[in-house]
Coordinates of C-alpha atoms in Angstrom, one line a residue:
M1 CA 83.5 -143.8 26.0
S2 CA 82.8 -147.2 24.3
A3 CA 79.4 -148.8 24.1
A4 CA 80.6 -151.6 26.3
T5 CA 81.8 -149.3 29.0
A6 CA 78.6 -147.3 28.9
H7 CA 76.6 -150.4 29.7
D8 CA 78.7 -151.5 32.6
D9 CA 75.8 -150.5 34.9
Y10 CA 77.9 -149.6 37.9
A11 CA 78.7 -153.3 38.4
Q12 CA 81.6 -152.8 40.9
V13 CA 80.9 -149.3 42.2
R14 CA 77.9 -147.5 43.8
V15 CA 75.0 -146.3 41.7
P16 CA 75.1 -142.5 42.1
T17 CA 72.0 -140.5 43.1
E18 CA 71.5 -139.0 39.7
A19 CA 71.3 -142.5 38.1
R20 CA 68.5 -143.8 40.3
Y21 CA 64.9 -144.3 39.2
P22 CA 61.4 -143.5 40.6
W23 CA 60.1 -146.2 42.9
W24 CA 57.3 -147.2 40.5
S25 CA 59.8 -147.9 37.7
V26 CA 61.8 -150.3 39.9
A27 CA 58.5 -151.8 41.3
I28 CA 57.3 -152.7 37.8
Q29 CA 60.5 -154.7 37.3
R30 CA 60.1 -156.4 40.7
F31 CA 56.5 -157.2 39.8
G32 CA 57.7 -158.5 36.5
M33 CA 59.9 -161.0 38.3
L34 CA 57.1 -162.1 40.7
S35 CA 54.3 -162.3 38.1
A36 CA 56.1 -164.5 35.7
F37 CA 55.8 -168.1 34.6
G38 CA 57.2 -169.4 37.9
Q39 CA 54.4 -167.8 40.0
F40 CA 51.8 -169.2 37.7
L41 CA 53.3 -172.6 38.0
L42 CA 53.5 -172.2 41.8
G43 CA 49.8 -171.3 42.0
A44 CA 48.9 -174.3 39.9
T45 CA 50.9 -176.5 42.2
L46 CA 49.2 -175.2 45.3
G47 CA 45.8 -175.5 43.6
F48 CA 46.4 -179.1 42.7
G49 CA 47.1 -180.0 46.3
Q50 CA 45.2 -177.5 48.4
S51 CA 41.8 -175.9 48.8
F52 CA 41.5 -172.3 47.7
W53 CA 41.7 -170.9 51.3
T54 CA 44.6 -173.1 52.3
A55 CA 46.4 -171.9 49.2
F56 CA 45.5 -168.3 50.1
W57 CA 47.1 -168.7 53.6
S58 CA 50.1 -170.4 52.1
I59 CA 50.6 -167.5 49.8
T60 CA 50.0 -165.0 52.6
L61 CA 52.6 -166.5 55.0
G62 CA 55.1 -167.1 52.2
A63 CA 54.7 -163.5 50.9
V64 CA 55.2 -162.0 54.4
I65 CA 58.5 -164.0 54.8
L66 CA 59.7 -162.8 51.3
E67 CA 58.7 -159.2 52.0
V68 CA 60.6 -159.1 55.3
V69 CA 63.8 -160.5 53.7
S70 CA 63.4 -158.4 50.6
I71 CA 62.9 -155.1 52.6
F72 CA 65.9 -155.6 54.9
L73 CA 68.2 -156.5 52.0
G74 CA 66.6 -154.0 49.8
I75 CA 67.3 -151.1 52.2
M76 CA 70.9 -152.2 52.4
G77 CA 71.2 -152.1 48.6
M78 CA 69.5 -148.7 48.4
R79 CA 71.7 -147.2 51.1
E80 CA 75.0 -148.5 49.7
G81 CA 74.1 -148.5 46.0
M82 CA 75.9 -151.8 45.4
Q83 CA 74.9 -155.1 43.9
T84 CA 74.6 -158.1 46.1
S85 CA 77.9 -159.9 45.6
M86 CA 79.9 -156.7 45.7
L87 CA 78.2 -155.5 48.9
S88 CA 78.9 -158.8 50.6
R89 CA 82.6 -157.8 50.9
W90 CA 81.6 -155.5 53.8
C91 CA 78.7 -157.5 55.0
G92 CA 80.5 -160.4 56.7
F93 CA 82.0 -162.3 53.8
G94 CA 85.2 -160.4 52.9
R95 CA 86.7 -160.2 49.4
A96 CA 87.3 -163.9 48.9
G97 CA 83.9 -164.9 50.4
S98 CA 82.2 -162.4 48.0
A99 CA 83.8 -164.3 45.1
I100 CA 82.2 -167.5 46.2
I101 CA 78.8 -165.7 46.5
G102 CA 79.3 -164.2 43.1
L103 CA 80.1 -167.6 41.5
A104 CA 77.1 -169.2 43.3
I105 CA 74.7 -166.5 42.1
G106 CA 76.2 -166.6 38.6
V107 CA 76.0 -170.4 38.2
S108 CA 72.6 -170.7 39.7
L109 CA 70.9 -168.0 37.7
I110 CA 72.6 -168.8 34.4
G111 CA 71.2 -172.3 35.0
W112 CA 67.7 -171.0 35.5
F113 CA 68.2 -168.7 32.4
G114 CA 68.9 -171.8 30.3
V115 CA 66.0 -173.7 31.8
Q116 CA 63.6 -170.8 31.1
S117 CA 65.0 -170.3 27.6
G118 CA 64.1 -173.9 27.0
V119 CA 60.5 -173.4 28.2
A120 CA 60.1 -170.3 26.0
A121 CA 61.6 -172.3 23.1
A122 CA 59.0 -175.1 23.6
G123 CA 56.2 -172.5 23.4
L124 CA 57.7 -170.9 20.3
G125 CA 58.1 -174.4 18.7
A126 CA 54.4 -175.1 19.3
L127 CA 53.5 -171.8 17.6
V128 CA 55.9 -172.4 14.6
P129 CA 56.6 -176.1 14.5
S130 CA 58.5 -175.8 11.2
V131 CA 61.5 -174.3 13.1
P132 CA 63.3 -176.8 15.4
V133 CA 63.0 -176.2 19.1
W134 CA 66.8 -176.0 19.5
V135 CA 66.8 -173.1 17.1
W136 CA 64.1 -171.4 19.2
S137 CA 66.3 -172.0 22.3
I138 CA 69.1 -170.0 20.8
V139 CA 66.7 -167.3 19.5
A140 CA 65.0 -166.9 22.9
G141 CA 68.3 -166.9 24.8
L142 CA 70.0 -164.4 22.5
G143 CA 67.0 -162.1 22.5
V144 CA 67.0 -161.8 26.3
T145 CA 70.8 -161.4 26.2
A146 CA 70.5 -158.4 23.9
I147 CA 68.2 -156.7 26.3
C148 CA 70.5 -157.4 29.3
V149 CA 73.6 -156.2 27.6
Y150 CA 72.1 -152.7 27.5
G151 CA 71.5 -152.9 31.2
F152 CA 68.9 -151.6 33.6
K153 CA 67.3 -149.0 31.3
S154 CA 66.5 -151.5 28.5
M155 CA 65.2 -154.0 31.1
A156 CA 62.9 -151.3 32.5
W157 CA 61.4 -150.7 29.1
T158 CA 61.0 -154.5 28.6
A159 CA 59.0 -154.6 31.8
Y160 CA 56.9 -151.7 30.8
I161 CA 55.9 -153.6 27.6
T162 CA 55.7 -157.2 28.8
V163 CA 54.0 -156.8 32.2
P164 CA 50.8 -155.3 30.7
I165 CA 50.8 -157.9 27.9
F166 CA 51.2 -160.7 30.4
L167 CA 48.4 -159.3 32.7
V168 CA 46.0 -159.0 29.7
L169 CA 46.7 -162.5 28.5
V170 CA 46.3 -164.0 32.0
G171 CA 43.1 -162.0 32.4
W172 CA 41.9 -163.4 29.1
A173 CA 42.7 -167.0 30.3
I174 CA 40.9 -166.6 33.7
V175 CA 37.8 -165.0 32.1
A176 CA 37.6 -167.7 29.4
E177 CA 37.8 -170.4 32.0
L178 CA 35.4 -168.7 34.5
Q179 CA 32.8 -168.6 31.7
R180 CA 32.7 -172.4 32.0
H181 CA 32.8 -172.5 35.8
S182 CA 31.2 -170.7 38.7
L183 CA 33.8 -168.7 40.8
S184 CA 32.1 -169.8 44.0
E185 CA 32.3 -173.4 42.7
L186 CA 36.0 -173.2 42.1
V187 CA 36.7 -171.6 45.5
A188 CA 34.8 -174.3 47.3
S189 CA 36.1 -177.3 45.2
A190 CA 38.5 -179.8 46.6
P191 CA 42.0 -180.1 45.1
A192 CA 42.5 -182.8 42.5
G193 CA 45.9 -184.0 43.6
P194 CA 47.7 -185.3 46.7
E195 CA 47.2 -183.0 49.7
L196 CA 49.7 -180.3 50.4
T197 CA 49.7 -179.0 54.0
L198 CA 49.8 -175.4 55.0
L199 CA 53.4 -175.7 56.0
Q200 CA 54.4 -177.4 52.8
G201 CA 52.6 -174.7 50.8
T202 CA 54.2 -171.9 52.7
T203 CA 57.6 -173.6 52.1
L204 CA 56.9 -173.7 48.4
V205 CA 56.0 -170.0 48.3
A206 CA 58.9 -168.8 50.4
G207 CA 61.5 -171.1 48.9
G208 CA 60.3 -170.5 45.4
F209 CA 61.5 -166.8 45.4
I210 CA 64.1 -166.8 48.2
V211 CA 67.0 -166.3 45.8
G212 CA 65.1 -163.4 44.2
A213 CA 64.7 -161.9 47.6
I214 CA 68.4 -162.3 48.4
I215 CA 69.5 -160.6 45.2
S216 CA 67.3 -157.6 46.1
P217 CA 70.2 -155.2 46.2
D218 CA 70.8 -155.8 42.5
L219 CA 67.5 -154.1 41.9
T220 CA 67.1 -151.7 44.9
R221 CA 70.5 -150.0 44.4
Y222 CA 68.5 -148.0 41.8
N223 CA 66.0 -146.9 44.5
R224 CA 66.1 -143.4 46.0
S225 CA 64.9 -144.0 49.6
A226 CA 64.0 -146.7 52.2
A227 CA 60.3 -145.7 51.8
D228 CA 60.6 -146.5 48.0
V229 CA 62.0 -149.9 48.8
V230 CA 59.2 -150.7 51.2
K231 CA 56.5 -149.4 48.8
Q232 CA 57.8 -151.3 45.8
T233 CA 58.4 -154.5 47.8
V234 CA 55.0 -154.7 49.5
I235 CA 53.1 -153.8 46.3
S236 CA 55.0 -156.0 43.9
V237 CA 55.3 -159.0 46.2
S238 CA 51.7 -158.8 47.2
L239 CA 50.3 -158.4 43.7
G240 CA 52.7 -160.9 42.2
E241 CA 52.0 -163.6 44.8
Y242 CA 48.3 -163.0 45.2
L243 CA 47.2 -162.0 41.7
I244 CA 49.2 -164.5 39.6
G245 CA 49.4 -167.2 42.3
L246 CA 45.7 -167.3 43.1
I247 CA 44.8 -167.2 39.4
G248 CA 47.0 -170.3 39.1
V249 CA 45.1 -171.9 42.0
L250 CA 41.7 -171.3 40.4
L251 CA 42.8 -172.5 37.0
A252 CA 44.2 -175.7 38.6
H253 CA 40.9 -176.3 40.3
A254 CA 39.1 -175.7 37.0
V255 CA 41.3 -177.9 34.8
R256 CA 42.0 -180.4 37.6
S257 CA 45.7 -180.4 36.7
A258 CA 49.0 -178.9 37.9
D259 CA 50.5 -178.9 34.4
I260 CA 50.7 -175.2 33.5
I261 CA 50.9 -175.8 29.8
T262 CA 47.7 -177.9 29.9
I263 CA 46.0 -175.3 32.0
V264 CA 46.7 -172.3 29.8
T265 CA 46.2 -174.1 26.5
S266 CA 42.9 -175.7 27.7
S267 CA 41.7 -172.2 28.6
V268 CA 42.7 -170.1 25.7
G269 CA 44.6 -172.3 23.2
W270 CA 47.5 -170.7 21.5
V271 CA 47.1 -167.5 23.6
G272 CA 48.2 -169.7 26.5
I273 CA 51.5 -170.4 24.7
L274 CA 52.0 -166.6 24.4
I275 CA 51.3 -166.3 28.2
T276 CA 54.1 -168.8 28.8
I277 CA 56.6 -167.0 26.4
V278 CA 55.9 -163.5 27.8
G279 CA 56.0 -164.8 31.3
V280 CA 59.4 -166.4 30.8
L281 CA 60.8 -163.2 29.1
K282 CA 59.8 -161.1 32.1
I283 CA 61.9 -163.1 34.6
N284 CA 64.7 -164.4 32.4
D285 CA 66.2 -161.0 31.8
W286 CA 66.8 -160.7 35.6
N287 CA 68.2 -164.2 35.7
L288 CA 70.9 -163.2 33.2
Y289 CA 71.5 -159.7 34.6
S290 CA 72.1 -160.8 38.2
S291 CA 74.1 -163.8 36.9
G292 CA 76.4 -161.3 35.1
L293 CA 76.8 -159.1 38.1
G294 CA 77.8 -162.2 40.2
I295 CA 80.4 -163.3 37.6
V296 CA 81.8 -159.8 37.3
N297 CA 82.5 -159.7 41.0
F298 CA 84.0 -163.3 40.9
A299 CA 86.3 -162.4 38.0
G300 CA 87.3 -159.1 39.6
T301 CA 88.2 -160.8 42.9
V302 CA 89.9 -164.0 41.5
F303 CA 91.8 -162.3 38.7
D304 CA 92.3 -159.0 40.4
R305 CA 91.0 -157.0 37.5
R306 CA 87.9 -155.2 36.5
V307 CA 85.8 -156.8 33.8
N308 CA 83.0 -155.2 31.8
R309 CA 79.5 -156.3 32.8
A310 CA 78.1 -156.1 29.3
V311 CA 80.8 -158.3 27.9
V312 CA 80.3 -160.9 30.6
T313 CA 76.6 -160.8 30.1
A314 CA 76.9 -161.4 26.4
V315 CA 79.3 -164.3 26.9
I316 CA 77.2 -166.1 29.5
G317 CA 74.0 -165.4 27.6
V318 CA 75.5 -167.2 24.6
V319 CA 76.7 -170.1 26.8
G320 CA 73.2 -170.4 28.5
S321 CA 71.4 -170.3 25.1
V322 CA 73.6 -173.0 23.6
A323 CA 73.2 -175.1 26.8
A324 CA 69.5 -174.8 26.5
A325 CA 69.6 -175.8 22.8
V326 CA 71.6 -179.0 23.4
G327 CA 69.3 -180.0 26.2
I328 CA 71.9 -180.5 28.9
L329 CA 70.2 -178.3 31.5
G330 CA 67.8 -181.0 32.7
V331 CA 70.7 -182.6 34.6
F332 CA 71.5 -179.2 36.1
I333 CA 68.2 -178.9 38.1
P334 CA 69.2 -181.1 41.0
F335 CA 72.3 -178.9 41.5
L336 CA 70.1 -175.9 41.5
I337 CA 68.0 -177.4 44.2
V338 CA 71.1 -177.9 46.4
L339 CA 72.0 -174.2 45.8
G340 CA 68.6 -173.4 47.2
S341 CA 69.9 -174.5 50.6
V342 CA 73.0 -172.4 50.2
F343 CA 71.4 -169.0 49.5
P344 CA 69.1 -168.3 52.5
P345 CA 72.0 -168.2 55.1
I346 CA 73.5 -165.4 53.0
A347 CA 70.5 -163.2 53.9
G348 CA 70.8 -164.0 57.6
I349 CA 74.5 -163.1 57.7
F350 CA 74.0 -159.9 55.6
V351 CA 71.3 -158.6 58.0
A352 CA 73.1 -159.7 61.2
E353 CA 76.3 -157.9 60.1
Y354 CA 74.7 -154.8 58.7
F355 CA 72.1 -154.1 61.3
V356 CA 73.4 -155.7 64.5
V357 CA 77.2 -156.6 64.6
K358 CA 78.3 -153.7 62.3
R359 CA 81.9 -154.8 62.1
W360 CA 82.5 -153.1 58.7
R361 CA 79.5 -150.8 58.7
A362 CA 81.7 -147.7 59.4
D363 CA 83.8 -148.5 56.2
L364 CA 80.6 -148.3 54.1
E365 CA 79.3 -145.1 55.8
A366 CA 82.7 -143.3 55.4
T367 CA 82.6 -143.7 51.6
R368 CA 78.8 -143.3 51.0
H369 CA 78.9 -140.6 48.4
G370 CA 78.9 -140.6 44.6
T371 CA 80.2 -143.9 43.2
D372 CA 82.9 -144.3 45.8
V373 CA 83.5 -147.7 47.5
P374 CA 85.7 -148.5 50.4
P375 CA 89.3 -148.9 49.2
V376 CA 89.9 -152.2 51.0
A377 CA 88.0 -155.1 52.4
P378 CA 89.0 -158.1 54.6
Q379 CA 90.3 -160.9 52.4
W380 CA 88.8 -163.7 54.5
V381 CA 86.3 -163.9 57.4
P382 CA 86.6 -167.6 58.6
A383 CA 83.8 -167.4 61.1
T384 CA 81.4 -166.4 58.4
L385 CA 82.3 -169.3 56.2
V386 CA 81.8 -171.7 59.1
I387 CA 78.4 -170.2 59.9
W388 CA 77.4 -170.3 56.3
L389 CA 78.3 -174.0 56.0
V390 CA 76.6 -175.0 59.2
S391 CA 73.4 -173.1 58.3
A392 CA 73.3 -174.5 54.8
V393 CA 73.6 -178.1 56.2
V394 CA 70.7 -177.3 58.6
G395 CA 68.6 -176.0 55.7
Y396 CA 69.3 -179.1 53.6
F397 CA 68.9 -181.8 56.2
V398 CA 66.4 -180.5 58.8
T399 CA 62.9 -180.9 57.3
W400 CA 60.9 -179.6 60.3
G401 CA 59.4 -176.1 59.7
L402 CA 60.5 -174.1 56.7
P403 CA 63.9 -175.3 55.6
S404 CA 64.9 -172.0 53.8
I405 CA 63.8 -169.9 56.8
N406 CA 65.5 -172.4 59.3
S407 CA 68.8 -171.9 57.6
L408 CA 68.4 -168.1 57.4
V409 CA 67.5 -167.8 61.1
V410 CA 70.3 -170.1 62.2
A411 CA 72.8 -168.0 60.2
F412 CA 71.5 -164.8 61.7
V413 CA 71.7 -166.1 65.3
L414 CA 75.1 -167.7 64.9
Y415 CA 76.6 -164.6 63.3
V416 CA 75.2 -162.3 66.0
V417 CA 76.5 -164.6 68.8
A418 CA 79.9 -164.9 67.0
G419 CA 80.0 -161.1 66.5
K420 CA 79.3 -160.3 70.2
A421 CA 81.9 -162.9 71.2
G422 CA 84.5 -161.2 69.1
L423 CA 84.9 -164.1 66.7
V424 CA 84.0 -162.2 63.5
R425 CA 87.4 -161.0 62.4
G426 CA 88.9 -160.4 59.0
Y427 CA 92.2 -162.0 58.0
G428 CA 94.3 -160.4 55.3
E429 CA 93.3 -157.3 53.3
G430 CA 92.2 -157.0 49.7
R431 CA 92.1 -153.8 47.7
T432 CA 89.0 -152.9 45.8
E433 CA 89.9 -153.2 42.0
T434 CA 87.7 -150.2 41.1
Y435 CA 89.6 -148.1 43.6
D436 CA 92.9 -148.8 41.9
A437 CA 91.3 -148.4 38.5
A438 CA 90.2 -144.9 39.4
R439 CA 93.7 -144.0 40.5
S440 CA 95.0 -145.0 37.1
G441 CA 92.1 -143.5 35.1
G442 CA 90.6 -146.8 34.2
L443 CA 87.0 -146.1 35.1
T444 CA 84.3 -144.4 33.1
G445 CA 83.6 -140.7 33.7
D446 CA 80.6 -141.5 35.9
E447 CA 82.5 -144.1 37.9
R448 CA 85.6 -141.9 38.3
Q449 CA 83.6 -139.0 39.9
T450 CA 84.6 -139.8 43.5
V451 CA 86.3 -143.2 43.7
G452 CA 89.6 -142.7 45.4
A453 CA 89.0 -139.0 45.8

C-alpha cells in the first residue's frame, strides 16, 4: 500500500470502529479550532464595541447556538462515520447536490487557508524581517500542508503541541496586561469604539464559526459515541468561546483597540507575534483538511472516479500558499462573506432529513458496518436545491434577528413541510464510486473490508 493511499483518511467511505479516537483527542482538535486567532479577534471586536457583561451574554447566546448545531450534525457524523459532503448524498442533497456542497466547502476553506497563511506570514516577517513576507507565506502554507497530507493523526499531534503553547502565550499576555490594570476596572470600563448591540454581538459569535459547526462530521466521524460528541462539543465550544473570547474582550478594554496585532504586541511584544502564528496554525490545518475532503467528493462525483485525499490536499495547499504569497486573496474575502449565507441552510436541511423526514435514512442504516457505504444515492433532489436557494436569499437579505440562524431555521421548516407533503424526491440514481472501486479491488485494505460485501 502506497504512502498516498495510506493517508486517504477514509475520505469517501465510513471511518471503521477500530480507527476512531478517544473523545478527549477529538476535543483537543475542536478546542484548537475554537481557541485560535479568529476567536481572539472576535473577542477583541466585541470588547471594542460592548461592555464586558454585554460581550459575555453575546458569547453565551452565540455559543449555545453553535453547540446545538454542532451536536446535531456531530451525532450524524459519528453514527455514519462519513465526512460532511459525502454524507450529504443521503441527507437531502443527492449525489449531484453533494458535489456542489463539496465545491463550496473546498473553495471557502481554501480561501480562508490562504488568508490565514498570509496572517502567519506577516507575523513571521515581523520576527525575521530579512526574509520577504511572500516567502513566509509559502513556508507557512506548505508547513501546514505537510501536516494535513498525513491526515487526522498528524493533526492530532499538532493540536497536542500547539494548544498548550497557545494557552501559555495567551496567559502570559493577559497576566502582563493585568499587571498594568485592575481586573475590576477592565470589567466595569466602557467600550472604546462604536456600540455593538447584544443581537449584533450574538450574530458575530454564531456567524463567526457557523461553517466550522456545519463541517462537524469531518471531525466527529472519528468519535465513538453520541455522548463523546456532546462532551467534546460542550467543553471545547464553551472553553474556546469563553476563555479566548473573554480574554480578547478584556485586552480590547485595556488597550482601547480592536486591532489584535496592536493588542498582543502592546501586551507582550514579540511574544504576541508568536501568539498570532501559533493561533493561525491551530485553525489552518482544519481549513485545508476539510477543503480537501470537499474537493475529493466534488471530483469523485463530477469525474466519476475516486481521487486520493492526500494528493488533493497537497495540490490545493500549494495553490493556497502561492495565492497568499502573491496577495490576491484580499479580493476573495467578499466572496467568502457571501458563502457565509450559503452554508447555514445546509445544516437545517441535514437535520430535517436525518431526524425528521428520513427519506434516505434507511439506506444509511442498512449499510452501517465497517467502512461500507450505500451503493447508490439519488442523483438530484430538486426540492432541496430550491429550499437551499430560498433560505440562502433569506439569510443574505433579511437583516432582522440572526441572519445565519434565520436561514438555517427557514431551511429546516421548508424541508420538513416539503418532506411531509411528499415533495422531497430523488431523480436519477448515481452509484457510489467507492462501491464500484471495491468490486474491482481498487480500495485500500481497510476500505475494502466490507464495501460491496
